[in-house]
CSV table of C-alpha atoms in Angstrom, one decimal:
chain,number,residue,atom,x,y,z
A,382,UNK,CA,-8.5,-3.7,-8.6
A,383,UNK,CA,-11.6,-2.6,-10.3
A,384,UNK,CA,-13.3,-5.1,-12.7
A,385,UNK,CA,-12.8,-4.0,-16.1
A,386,UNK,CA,-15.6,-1.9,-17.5
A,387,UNK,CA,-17.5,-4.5,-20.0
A,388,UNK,CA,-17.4,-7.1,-17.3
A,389,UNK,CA,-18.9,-5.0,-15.1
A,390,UNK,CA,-21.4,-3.9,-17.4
A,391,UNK,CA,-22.5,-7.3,-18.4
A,392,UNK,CA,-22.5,-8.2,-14.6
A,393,UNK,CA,-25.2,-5.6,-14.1
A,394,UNK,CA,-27.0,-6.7,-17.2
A,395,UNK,CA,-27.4,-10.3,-15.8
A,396,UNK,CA,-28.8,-8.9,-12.5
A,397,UNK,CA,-31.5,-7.4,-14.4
A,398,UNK,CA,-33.3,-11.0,-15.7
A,399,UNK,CA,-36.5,-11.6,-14.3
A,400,UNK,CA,-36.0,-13.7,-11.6
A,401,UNK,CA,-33.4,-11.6,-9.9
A,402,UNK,CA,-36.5,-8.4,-10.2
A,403,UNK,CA,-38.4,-10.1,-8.6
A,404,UNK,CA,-36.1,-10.8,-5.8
A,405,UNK,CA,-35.7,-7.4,-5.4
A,406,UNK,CA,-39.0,-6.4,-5.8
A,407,UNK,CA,-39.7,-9.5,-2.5
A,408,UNK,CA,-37.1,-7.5,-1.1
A,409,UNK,CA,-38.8,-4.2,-1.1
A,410,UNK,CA,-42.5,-5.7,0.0
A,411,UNK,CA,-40.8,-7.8,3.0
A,412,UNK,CA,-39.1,-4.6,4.0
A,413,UNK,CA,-41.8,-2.4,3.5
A,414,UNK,CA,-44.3,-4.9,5.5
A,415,UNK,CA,-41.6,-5.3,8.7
A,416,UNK,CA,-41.6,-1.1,8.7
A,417,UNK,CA,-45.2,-0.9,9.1
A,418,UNK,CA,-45.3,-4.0,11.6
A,419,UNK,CA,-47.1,-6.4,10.1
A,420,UNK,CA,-47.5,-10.0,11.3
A,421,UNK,CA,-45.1,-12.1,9.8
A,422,UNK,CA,-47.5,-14.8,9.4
A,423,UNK,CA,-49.3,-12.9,7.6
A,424,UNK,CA,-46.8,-12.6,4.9
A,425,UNK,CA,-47.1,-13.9,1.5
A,426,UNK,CA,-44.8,-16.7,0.3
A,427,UNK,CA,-41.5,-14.9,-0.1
A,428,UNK,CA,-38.9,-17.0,-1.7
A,429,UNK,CA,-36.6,-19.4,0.8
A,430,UNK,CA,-33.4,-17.3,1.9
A,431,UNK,CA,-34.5,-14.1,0.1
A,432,UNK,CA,-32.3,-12.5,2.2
A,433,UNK,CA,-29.3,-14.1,2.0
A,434,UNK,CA,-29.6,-14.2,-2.0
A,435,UNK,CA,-30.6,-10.4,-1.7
A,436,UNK,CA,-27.3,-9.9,-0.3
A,437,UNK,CA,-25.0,-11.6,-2.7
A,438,UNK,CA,-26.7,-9.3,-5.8
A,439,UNK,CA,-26.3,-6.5,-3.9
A,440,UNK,CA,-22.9,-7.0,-3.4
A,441,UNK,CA,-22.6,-7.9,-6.8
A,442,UNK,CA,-24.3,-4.6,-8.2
A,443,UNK,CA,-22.2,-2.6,-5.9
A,444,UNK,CA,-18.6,-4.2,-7.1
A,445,UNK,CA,-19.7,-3.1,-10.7
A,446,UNK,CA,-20.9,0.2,-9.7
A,447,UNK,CA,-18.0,0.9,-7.7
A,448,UNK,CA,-15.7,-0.6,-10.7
A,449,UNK,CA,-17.7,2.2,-12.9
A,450,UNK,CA,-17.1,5.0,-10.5
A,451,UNK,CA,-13.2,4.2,-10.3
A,452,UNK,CA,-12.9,4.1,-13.7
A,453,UNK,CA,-14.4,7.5,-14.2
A,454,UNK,CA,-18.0,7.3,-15.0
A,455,UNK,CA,-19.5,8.4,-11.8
A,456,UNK,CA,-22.7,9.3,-13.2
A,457,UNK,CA,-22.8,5.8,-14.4
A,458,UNK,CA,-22.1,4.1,-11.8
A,459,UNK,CA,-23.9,5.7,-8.9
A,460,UNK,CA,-26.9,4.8,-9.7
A,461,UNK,CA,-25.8,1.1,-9.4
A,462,UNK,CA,-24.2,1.6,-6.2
A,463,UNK,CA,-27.1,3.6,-5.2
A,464,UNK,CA,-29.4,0.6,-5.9
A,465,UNK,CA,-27.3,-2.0,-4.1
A,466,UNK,CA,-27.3,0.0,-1.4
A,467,UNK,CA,-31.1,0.4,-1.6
A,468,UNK,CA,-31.4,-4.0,-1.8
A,469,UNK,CA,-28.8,-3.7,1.2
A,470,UNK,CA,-31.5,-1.7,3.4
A,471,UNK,CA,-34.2,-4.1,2.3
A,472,UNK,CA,-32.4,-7.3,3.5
A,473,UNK,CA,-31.3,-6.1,6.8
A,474,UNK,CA,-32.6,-2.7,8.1
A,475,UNK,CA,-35.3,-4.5,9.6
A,476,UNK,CA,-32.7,-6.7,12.1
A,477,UNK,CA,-30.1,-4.0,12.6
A,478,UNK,CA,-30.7,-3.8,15.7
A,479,UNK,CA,-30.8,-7.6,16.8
A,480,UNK,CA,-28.0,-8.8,14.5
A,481,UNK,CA,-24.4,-7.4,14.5
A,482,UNK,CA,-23.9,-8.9,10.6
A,483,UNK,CA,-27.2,-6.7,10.0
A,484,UNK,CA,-25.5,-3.9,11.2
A,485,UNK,CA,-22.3,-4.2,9.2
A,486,UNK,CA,-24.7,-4.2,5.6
A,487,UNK,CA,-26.4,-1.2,7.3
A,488,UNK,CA,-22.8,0.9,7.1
A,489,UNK,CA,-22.0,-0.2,4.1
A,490,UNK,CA,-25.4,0.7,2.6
A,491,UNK,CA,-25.4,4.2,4.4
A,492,UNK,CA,-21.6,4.6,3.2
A,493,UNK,CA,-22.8,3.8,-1.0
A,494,UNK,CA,-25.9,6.4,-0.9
A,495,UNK,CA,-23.4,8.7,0.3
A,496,UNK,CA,-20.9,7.8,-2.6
A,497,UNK,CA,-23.8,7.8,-4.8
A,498,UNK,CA,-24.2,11.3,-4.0
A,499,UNK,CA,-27.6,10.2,-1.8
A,500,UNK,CA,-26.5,12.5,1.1
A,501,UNK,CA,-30.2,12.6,3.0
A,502,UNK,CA,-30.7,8.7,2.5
A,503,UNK,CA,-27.2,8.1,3.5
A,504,UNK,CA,-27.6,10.7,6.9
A,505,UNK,CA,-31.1,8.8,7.9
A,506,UNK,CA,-29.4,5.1,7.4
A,507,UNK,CA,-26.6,5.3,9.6
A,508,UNK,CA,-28.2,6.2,12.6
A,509,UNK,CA,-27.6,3.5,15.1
A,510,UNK,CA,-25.4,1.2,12.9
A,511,UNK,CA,-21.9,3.1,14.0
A,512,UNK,CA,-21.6,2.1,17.3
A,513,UNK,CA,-19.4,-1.4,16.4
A,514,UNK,CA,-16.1,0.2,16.0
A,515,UNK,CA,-14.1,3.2,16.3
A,516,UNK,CA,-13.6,3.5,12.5
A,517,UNK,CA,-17.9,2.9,12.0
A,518,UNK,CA,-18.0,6.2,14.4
A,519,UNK,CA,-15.7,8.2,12.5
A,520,UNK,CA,-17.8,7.5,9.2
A,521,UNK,CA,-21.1,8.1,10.8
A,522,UNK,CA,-19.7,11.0,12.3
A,523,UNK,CA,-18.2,12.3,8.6
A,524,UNK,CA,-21.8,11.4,7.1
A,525,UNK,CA,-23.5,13.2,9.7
A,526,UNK,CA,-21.3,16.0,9.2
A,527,UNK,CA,-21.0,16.5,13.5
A,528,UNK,CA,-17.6,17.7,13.5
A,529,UNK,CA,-16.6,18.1,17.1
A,530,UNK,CA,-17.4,14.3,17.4
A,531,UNK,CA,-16.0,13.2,14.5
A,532,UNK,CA,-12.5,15.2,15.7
A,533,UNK,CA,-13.0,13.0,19.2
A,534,UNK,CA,-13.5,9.7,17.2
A,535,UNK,CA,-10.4,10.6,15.0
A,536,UNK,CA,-8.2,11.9,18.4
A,537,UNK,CA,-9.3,8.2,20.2
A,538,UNK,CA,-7.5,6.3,17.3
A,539,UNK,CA,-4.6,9.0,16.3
A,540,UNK,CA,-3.4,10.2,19.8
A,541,UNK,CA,-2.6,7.4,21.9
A,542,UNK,CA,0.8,5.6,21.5
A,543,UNK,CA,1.1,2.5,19.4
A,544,UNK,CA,-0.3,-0.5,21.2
A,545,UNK,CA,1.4,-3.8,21.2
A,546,UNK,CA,-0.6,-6.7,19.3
A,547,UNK,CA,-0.8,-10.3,19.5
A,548,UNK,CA,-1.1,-11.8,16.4
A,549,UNK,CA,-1.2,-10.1,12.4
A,550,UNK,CA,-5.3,-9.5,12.5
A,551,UNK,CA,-5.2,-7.2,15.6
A,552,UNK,CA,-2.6,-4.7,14.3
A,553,UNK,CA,-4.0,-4.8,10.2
A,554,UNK,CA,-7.1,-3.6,12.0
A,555,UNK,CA,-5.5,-1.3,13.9
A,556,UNK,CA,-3.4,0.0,10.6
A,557,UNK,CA,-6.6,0.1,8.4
A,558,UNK,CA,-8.3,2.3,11.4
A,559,UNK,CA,-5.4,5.0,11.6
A,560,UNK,CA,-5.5,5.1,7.9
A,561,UNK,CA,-9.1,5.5,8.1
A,562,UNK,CA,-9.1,8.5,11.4
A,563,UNK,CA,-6.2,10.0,9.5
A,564,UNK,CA,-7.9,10.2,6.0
A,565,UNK,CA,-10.9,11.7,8.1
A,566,UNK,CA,-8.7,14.1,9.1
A,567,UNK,CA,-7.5,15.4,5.7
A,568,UNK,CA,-11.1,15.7,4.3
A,569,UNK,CA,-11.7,18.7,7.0
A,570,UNK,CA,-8.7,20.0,5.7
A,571,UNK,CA,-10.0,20.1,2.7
A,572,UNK,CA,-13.3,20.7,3.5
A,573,UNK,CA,-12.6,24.1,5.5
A,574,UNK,CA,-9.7,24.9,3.2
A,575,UNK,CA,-9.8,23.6,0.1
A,576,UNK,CA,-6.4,22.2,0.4
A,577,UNK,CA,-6.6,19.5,-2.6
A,578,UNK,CA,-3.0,18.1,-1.4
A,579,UNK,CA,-4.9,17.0,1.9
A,580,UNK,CA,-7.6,14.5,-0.3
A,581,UNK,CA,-5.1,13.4,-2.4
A,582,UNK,CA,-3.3,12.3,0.7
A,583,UNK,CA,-6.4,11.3,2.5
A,584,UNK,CA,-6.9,8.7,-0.7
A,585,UNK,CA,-3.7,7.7,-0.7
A,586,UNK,CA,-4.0,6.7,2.6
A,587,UNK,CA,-7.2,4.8,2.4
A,588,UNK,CA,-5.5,3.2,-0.7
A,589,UNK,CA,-3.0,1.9,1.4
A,590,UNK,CA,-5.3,0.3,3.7
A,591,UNK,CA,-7.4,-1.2,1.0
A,592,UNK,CA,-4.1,-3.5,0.3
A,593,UNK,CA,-3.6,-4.1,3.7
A,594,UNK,CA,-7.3,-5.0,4.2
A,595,UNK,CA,-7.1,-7.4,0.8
A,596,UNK,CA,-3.4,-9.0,1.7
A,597,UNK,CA,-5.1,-9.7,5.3
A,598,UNK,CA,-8.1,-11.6,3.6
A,599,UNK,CA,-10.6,-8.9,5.6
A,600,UNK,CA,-13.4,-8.1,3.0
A,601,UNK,CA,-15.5,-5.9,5.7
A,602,UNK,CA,-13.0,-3.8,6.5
A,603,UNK,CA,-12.3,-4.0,2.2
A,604,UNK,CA,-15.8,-3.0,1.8
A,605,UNK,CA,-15.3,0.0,4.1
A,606,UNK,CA,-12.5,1.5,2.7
A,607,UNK,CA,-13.0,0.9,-0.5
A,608,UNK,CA,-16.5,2.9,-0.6
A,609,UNK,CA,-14.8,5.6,1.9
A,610,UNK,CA,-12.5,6.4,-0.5
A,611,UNK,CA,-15.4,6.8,-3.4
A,612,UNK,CA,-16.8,9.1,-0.6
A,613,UNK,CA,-14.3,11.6,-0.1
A,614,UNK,CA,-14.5,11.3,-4.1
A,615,UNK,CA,-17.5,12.6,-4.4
A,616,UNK,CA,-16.7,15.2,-1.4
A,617,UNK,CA,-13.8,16.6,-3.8
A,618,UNK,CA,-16.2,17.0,-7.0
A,619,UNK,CA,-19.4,18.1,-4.9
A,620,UNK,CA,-17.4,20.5,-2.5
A,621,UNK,CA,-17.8,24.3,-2.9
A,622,UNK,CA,-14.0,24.6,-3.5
A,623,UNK,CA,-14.5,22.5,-6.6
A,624,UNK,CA,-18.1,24.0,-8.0
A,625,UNK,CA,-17.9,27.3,-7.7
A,626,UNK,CA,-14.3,29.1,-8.5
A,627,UNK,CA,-15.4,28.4,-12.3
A,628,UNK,CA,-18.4,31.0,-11.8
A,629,UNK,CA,-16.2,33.3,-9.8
A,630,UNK,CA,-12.6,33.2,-11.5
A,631,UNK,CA,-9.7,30.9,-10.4
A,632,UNK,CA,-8.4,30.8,-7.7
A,633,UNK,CA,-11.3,32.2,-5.9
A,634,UNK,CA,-11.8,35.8,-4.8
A,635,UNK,CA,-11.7,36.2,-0.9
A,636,UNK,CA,-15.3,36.7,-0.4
A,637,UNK,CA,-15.9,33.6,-2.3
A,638,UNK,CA,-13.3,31.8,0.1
A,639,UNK,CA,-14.8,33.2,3.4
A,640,UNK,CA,-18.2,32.2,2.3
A,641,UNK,CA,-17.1,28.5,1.4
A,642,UNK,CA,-15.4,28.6,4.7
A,643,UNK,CA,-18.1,30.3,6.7
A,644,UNK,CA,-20.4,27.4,5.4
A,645,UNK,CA,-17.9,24.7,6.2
A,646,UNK,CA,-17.8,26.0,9.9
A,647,UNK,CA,-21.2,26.6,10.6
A,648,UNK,CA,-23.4,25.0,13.1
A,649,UNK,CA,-24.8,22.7,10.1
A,650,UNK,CA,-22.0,22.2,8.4
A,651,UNK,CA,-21.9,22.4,4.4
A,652,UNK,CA,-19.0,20.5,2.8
A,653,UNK,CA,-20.8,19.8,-0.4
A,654,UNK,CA,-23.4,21.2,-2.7
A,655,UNK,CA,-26.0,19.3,-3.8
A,656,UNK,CA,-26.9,17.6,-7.2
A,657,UNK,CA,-29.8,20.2,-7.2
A,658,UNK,CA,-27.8,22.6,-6.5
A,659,UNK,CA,-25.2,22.1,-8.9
A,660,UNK,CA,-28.0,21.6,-11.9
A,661,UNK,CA,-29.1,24.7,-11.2
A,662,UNK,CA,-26.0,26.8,-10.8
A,663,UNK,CA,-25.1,27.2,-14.7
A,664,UNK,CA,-28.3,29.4,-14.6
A,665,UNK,CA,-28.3,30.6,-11.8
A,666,UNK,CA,-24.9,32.1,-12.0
A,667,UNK,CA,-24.9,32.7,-15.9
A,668,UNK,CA,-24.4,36.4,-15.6
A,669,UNK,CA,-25.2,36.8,-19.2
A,670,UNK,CA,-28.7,36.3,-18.6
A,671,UNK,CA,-31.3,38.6,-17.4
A,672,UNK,CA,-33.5,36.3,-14.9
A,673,UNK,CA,-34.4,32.7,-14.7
A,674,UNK,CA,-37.1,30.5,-12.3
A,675,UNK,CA,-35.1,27.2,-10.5
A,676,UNK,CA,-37.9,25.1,-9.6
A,677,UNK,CA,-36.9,22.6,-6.8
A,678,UNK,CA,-38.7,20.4,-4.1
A,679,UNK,CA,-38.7,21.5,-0.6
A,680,UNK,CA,-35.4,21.5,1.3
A,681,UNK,CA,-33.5,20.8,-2.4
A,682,UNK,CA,-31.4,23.5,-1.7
A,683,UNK,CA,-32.9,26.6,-3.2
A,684,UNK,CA,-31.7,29.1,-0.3
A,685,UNK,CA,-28.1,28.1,-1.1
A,686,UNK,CA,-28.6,28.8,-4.8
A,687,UNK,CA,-30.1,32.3,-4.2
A,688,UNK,CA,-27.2,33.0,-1.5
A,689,UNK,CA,-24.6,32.1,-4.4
A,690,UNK,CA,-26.5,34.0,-7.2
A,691,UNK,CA,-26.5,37.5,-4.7
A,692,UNK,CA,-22.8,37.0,-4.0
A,693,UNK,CA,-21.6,36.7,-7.4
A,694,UNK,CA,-23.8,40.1,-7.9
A,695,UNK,CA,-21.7,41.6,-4.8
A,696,UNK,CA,-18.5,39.9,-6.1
A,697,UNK,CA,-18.9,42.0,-9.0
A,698,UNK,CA,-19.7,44.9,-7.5
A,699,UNK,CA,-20.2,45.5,-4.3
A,700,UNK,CA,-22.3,48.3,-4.8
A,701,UNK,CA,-25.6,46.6,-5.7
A,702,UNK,CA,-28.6,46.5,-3.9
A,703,UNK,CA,-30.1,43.0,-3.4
A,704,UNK,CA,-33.8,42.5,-2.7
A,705,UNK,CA,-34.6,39.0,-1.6
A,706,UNK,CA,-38.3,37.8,-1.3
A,707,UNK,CA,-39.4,34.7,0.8
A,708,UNK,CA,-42.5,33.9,2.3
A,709,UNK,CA,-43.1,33.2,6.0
A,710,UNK,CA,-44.8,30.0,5.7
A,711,UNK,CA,-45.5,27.4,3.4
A,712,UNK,CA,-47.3,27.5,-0.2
């Protein structure tokens, strides 16, 4: 259950006294100093257990953000859970490698930026974390947005018969990892279809496996799907299917469809449109208007905007003649 909005609120209000700042801001430095391979004796006098006390706010920040976010504010709430993610990286990107508990807060940070809507952050923090079990590979895989592997990751759970188990933890694992492979699965249907039935059903799964992780006292596997639900979440409201049929008329025309598909099963898949992007589409796609200038940082997403802007002036009739400027290098 989520905590109740006020409480969750004043939760993140009493992470934000002094003392706990300036844990985080420890957090950031130590982090920032292990990156660039500095001595640890040469360290200043970081606080006794910073990590460890890093941790329990973060996990604290993200319950309230998360709590937010289910309760309908995502705005709100992502940028909690995008900042307890953030503390998460601090305290233990530096040992993923060397510590398997370091590699659990890993996947859980790479799975909030994600569910924050940090798509880029979330895409360059998973690498090398997924590798502890079957249901890890089928998020990074998802995150990564490598299809053909995450259909292998999804077949190695899904396809083979039902194993026998020896005791009540092996086969709650093994339910909350076929809830996981097949909620997986019903994203892409969505994702290449825009079948809304298939993420409802993909949620609904993942809720079940929430109460199975919670009645089977197993907080990481909770913790997974709990923020793997809030991510196909925000796949539903960021995905083409959802943004764009209001620009083009409901349902949308074919063209629109093929185009949303077409991107889906490209080589670099697209299965969601960017914060950027989305800003910029009410003007974009405003055919009132007679012009307008989008201003966005390198690799923000610009290309996508033009592509949508000349096929709602071919959607409307496919007659025109489009002139598209670019420039060969960069300015």
């Amino acid at each position: 259950m989520p905590i109740p909005l006020q409480q969750a609120r004043t939760l993140i209000t009493n992470l934000q006294i002094p003392q706990i700042e300036n844990l985080f801001a420890q957090a950031h430095a130590k982090h920032v100093l292990l990156e660039l391979g500095e001595e640890p004796g040469n360290f200043p006098a970081f606080a006794p257990k910073l990590e460890d006390k890093v941790t329990v706010a973060a996990y604290a920040l993200l319950a309230a953000g998360c709590s937010i976010i289910e309760q309908g504010d995502r705005a709100g709430g992502a940028t909690v859970v995008e900042r307890a993610a953030s503390l998460l990286l601090y305290a233990h990107g530096p040992t993923v490698q060397t510590l398997r508990e370091s590699g659990f807060h890993v996947l859980v940070a790479s799975m909030a930026f994600y569910a924050a809507g940090h798509y880029s952050r979330a895409f360059v923090t998973i690498r090398g974390v997924e590798e502890q079990t079957v249901a890890a590979r089928i998020v990074g895989a998802f995150i990564r947005k490598e299809i053909q592997l995450l259909i292998a990751n999804v077949n190695q759970v899904l396809l083979p018969e039902t194993p026998t188990f020896d005791d009540q933890v092996d086969l709650d694992e093994w339910a909350i990892a076929t809830a996981i492979a097949r909620a997986a699965a019903m994203a892409l249907d969505f994702a290449f279809a825009g079948d809304s039935d298939a993420l409802n059903e993909a949620k609904g799964q993942l809720a079940d496996a929430a109460i199975v992780a919670s009645n089977g006292s197993h907080p990481a596997w909770w913790w997974v799907v709990r923020l793997f639900r809030l991510m196909l979440g925000d796949l539903g409201e960021a995905s083409p299917w959802h943004v764009l049929p209001p620009f083009f008329g409901a349902p949308p025309p074919g063209e629109l469809g093929k185009y949303i598909s077409i991107c889906a099963f490209g080589r670099h898949p697209i299965m969601e449109l960017w914060s950027s992007q989305r800003a910029a589409l009410p003007l974009a796609l405003d055919a009132t208007n007679s012009g307008g200038v989008i201003n966005l940082r390198t690799s923000a997403g610009k290309t996508r905007v033009a592509e949508l802007a000349i096929l709602q002036a071919l959607n409307g009739d496919p007659t025109r003649r489009i002139l598209y400027l670019a420039p060969f290098r960069s300015l």
